[in-house]
Amino acid sequence: MNSSRPYLVRALYEWIVDNDCTPHLLVNAEFPGVRVPAGFANDGQIVLNVAPSAVRNLHMDNEAVSFEGRFGGVAHSLFIPAGGMLAIYARENGQGMVFELEPPIDDEIDAEVEDGPEDDGPSGGEPPRPSGRPSLKVVK
């Protein structure tokens, strides 16, 4: 199943702009494939103003967000893969969403191959053991 992150980022971006607020993206600057200006990240993260008036050629799809922005008066092309986006929020009131850290895609594939298929849970009448991850169950 595709990651919901890019869909949520696009929806929240539109909601923030429609409410006359300034959308900011918090980005993991060390995530593979992230292209942001060197020297502007702090502790491996960077906050980007992605308001329509602050960027040019904004493109959001299921793989990444890309645009042109100015840093210190110099134009830069930025590229943020979906997994590198940590949060999107309105500068004025902080409303938005924070996302969990996402491992790079190559690591996910390697982990699935090494771990094998996931267990469907205990059989028989045993209650399910908590695995630390939320899960959904079909109720009829």
CSV table of C-alpha atoms in Angstrom, one decimal:
chain,number,residue,atom,x,y,z
A,1,MET,CA,0.0,0.0,0.0
A,2,ASN,CA,1.3,3.5,-0.8
A,3,SER,CA,2.4,5.8,1.9
A,4,SER,CA,-0.3,8.2,3.1
A,5,ARG,CA,2.3,10.9,3.8
A,6,PRO,CA,2.3,12.7,0.4
A,7,TYR,CA,-1.5,12.7,0.3
A,8,LEU,CA,-1.7,14.2,3.8
A,9,VAL,CA,1.0,16.8,3.0
A,10,ARG,CA,-0.9,17.9,-0.1
A,11,ALA,CA,-4.3,18.1,1.8
A,12,LEU,CA,-2.8,20.0,4.7
A,13,TYR,CA,-0.9,22.3,2.4
A,14,GLU,CA,-4.2,23.3,0.7
A,15,TRP,CA,-6.0,23.6,4.0
A,16,ILE,CA,-3.3,25.9,5.5
A,17,VAL,CA,-3.2,28.1,2.4
A,18,ASP,CA,-7.0,28.3,2.2
A,19,ASN,CA,-7.0,29.6,5.8
A,20,ASP,CA,-4.6,32.4,4.9
A,21,CYS,CA,-1.7,30.9,6.9
A,22,THR,CA,1.9,30.2,5.9
A,23,PRO,CA,2.7,26.5,5.3
A,24,HIS,CA,6.0,25.3,6.6
A,25,LEU,CA,7.6,21.9,6.0
A,26,LEU,CA,10.0,20.3,8.6
A,27,VAL,CA,12.4,18.2,6.6
A,28,ASN,CA,15.0,15.6,7.6
A,29,ALA,CA,17.9,17.1,5.7
A,30,GLU,CA,19.9,13.8,6.1
A,31,PHE,CA,17.3,11.6,4.5
A,32,PRO,CA,18.6,10.0,1.2
A,33,GLY,CA,17.7,12.0,-1.8
A,34,VAL,CA,16.9,15.3,0.0
A,35,ARG,CA,18.3,18.3,-1.8
A,36,VAL,CA,18.4,21.4,0.3
A,37,PRO,CA,20.9,24.3,0.5
A,38,ALA,CA,24.0,23.4,2.5
A,39,GLY,CA,24.6,25.3,5.7
A,40,PHE,CA,20.9,26.0,6.5
A,41,ALA,CA,20.0,22.8,8.4
A,42,ASN,CA,20.3,22.6,12.1
A,43,ASP,CA,20.7,19.2,13.8
A,44,GLY,CA,19.9,17.5,10.5
A,45,GLN,CA,16.6,19.3,10.0
A,46,ILE,CA,15.5,22.3,8.1
A,47,VAL,CA,12.2,24.3,8.2
A,48,LEU,CA,11.0,25.5,4.8
A,49,ASN,CA,8.5,28.2,4.0
A,50,VAL,CA,6.5,26.7,1.1
A,51,ALA,CA,3.9,29.5,0.9
A,52,PRO,CA,2.9,30.3,-2.7
A,53,SER,CA,4.5,33.7,-2.4
A,54,ALA,CA,7.8,32.2,-1.2
A,55,VAL,CA,8.5,29.5,-3.8
A,56,ARG,CA,8.3,29.0,-7.5
A,57,ASN,CA,7.4,25.9,-9.5
A,58,LEU,CA,6.0,24.0,-6.5
A,59,HIS,CA,5.3,20.4,-7.4
A,60,MET,CA,3.8,17.9,-5.0
A,61,ASP,CA,3.3,14.3,-6.0
A,62,ASN,CA,3.4,10.9,-4.4
A,63,GLU,CA,7.2,10.6,-4.5
A,64,ALA,CA,8.4,14.1,-3.5
A,65,VAL,CA,7.9,17.8,-3.1
A,66,SER,CA,10.1,20.0,-5.3
A,67,PHE,CA,10.3,23.8,-5.8
A,68,GLU,CA,12.7,26.7,-6.2
A,69,GLY,CA,13.3,28.9,-3.2
A,70,ARG,CA,15.7,31.6,-2.2
A,71,PHE,CA,18.2,31.3,0.7
A,72,GLY,CA,20.3,34.3,1.5
A,73,GLY,CA,19.1,35.9,-1.7
A,74,VAL,CA,20.4,33.0,-3.8
A,75,ALA,CA,17.9,30.8,-5.8
A,76,HIS,CA,18.1,27.0,-5.1
A,77,SER,CA,16.2,24.0,-6.4
A,78,LEU,CA,15.0,21.9,-3.6
A,79,PHE,CA,13.8,18.2,-3.7
A,80,ILE,CA,12.3,16.5,-0.7
A,81,PRO,CA,11.3,12.8,-1.0
A,82,ALA,CA,8.1,11.9,0.8
A,83,GLY,CA,10.0,10.0,3.5
A,84,GLY,CA,12.1,13.0,4.3
A,85,MET,CA,9.1,15.1,5.3
A,86,LEU,CA,8.7,15.2,9.1
A,87,ALA,CA,5.9,17.7,9.5
A,88,ILE,CA,3.7,20.3,7.8
A,89,TYR,CA,2.2,23.1,9.9
A,90,ALA,CA,0.9,26.7,9.8
A,91,ARG,CA,3.5,29.1,11.0
A,92,GLU,CA,0.9,31.4,12.6
A,93,ASN,CA,-0.7,28.8,14.9
A,94,GLY,CA,1.3,25.6,14.7
A,95,GLN,CA,-1.6,23.6,13.4
A,96,GLY,CA,-0.7,20.7,11.1
A,97,MET,CA,0.7,17.2,11.4
A,98,VAL,CA,3.9,15.6,12.5
A,99,PHE,CA,5.0,12.3,10.8
A,100,GLU,CA,7.0,9.4,12.2
A,101,LEU,CA,10.5,8.9,11.0
A,102,GLU,CA,10.4,6.8,7.8
A,103,PRO,CA,13.4,4.5,6.9
A,104,PRO,CA,14.7,4.9,3.3
A,105,ILE,CA,12.9,2.7,0.8
A,106,ASP,CA,15.9,0.4,0.2
A,107,ASP,CA,16.1,-0.4,3.9
A,108,GLU,CA,12.4,-1.3,4.0
A,109,ILE,CA,12.8,-3.7,1.1
A,110,ASP,CA,15.9,-5.3,2.7
A,111,ALA,CA,14.2,-5.6,6.1
A,112,GLU,CA,11.2,-7.4,4.5
A,113,VAL,CA,13.4,-9.8,2.7
A,114,GLU,CA,15.5,-10.6,5.8
A,115,ASP,CA,12.5,-10.8,8.2
A,116,GLY,CA,10.3,-12.8,5.8
A,117,PRO,CA,6.5,-12.4,5.7
A,118,GLU,CA,4.8,-11.0,8.8
A,119,ASP,CA,3.0,-13.4,11.1
A,120,ASP,CA,-0.8,-13.1,11.0
A,121,GLY,CA,-0.9,-13.4,14.8
A,122,PRO,CA,-1.5,-16.2,17.2
A,123,SER,CA,-3.7,-19.1,16.2
A,124,GLY,CA,-6.4,-20.7,18.4
A,125,GLY,CA,-7.9,-18.8,21.3
A,126,GLU,CA,-4.8,-16.9,22.4
A,127,PRO,CA,-5.3,-13.2,22.8
A,128,PRO,CA,-3.1,-11.2,20.4
A,129,ARG,CA,0.2,-10.0,22.0
A,130,PRO,CA,1.0,-6.3,21.7
A,131,SER,CA,3.7,-5.7,19.1
A,132,GLY,CA,4.1,-2.0,19.7
A,133,ARG,CA,2.5,-1.2,16.4
A,134,PRO,CA,-1.1,-0.3,15.8
A,135,SER,CA,-3.2,-2.7,13.8
A,136,LEU,CA,-6.6,-2.8,12.3
A,137,LYS,CA,-9.1,-5.7,12.5
A,138,VAL,CA,-12.1,-6.3,10.2
A,139,VAL,CA,-15.3,-6.4,12.3
A,140,LYS,CA,-18.4,-7.8,10.7
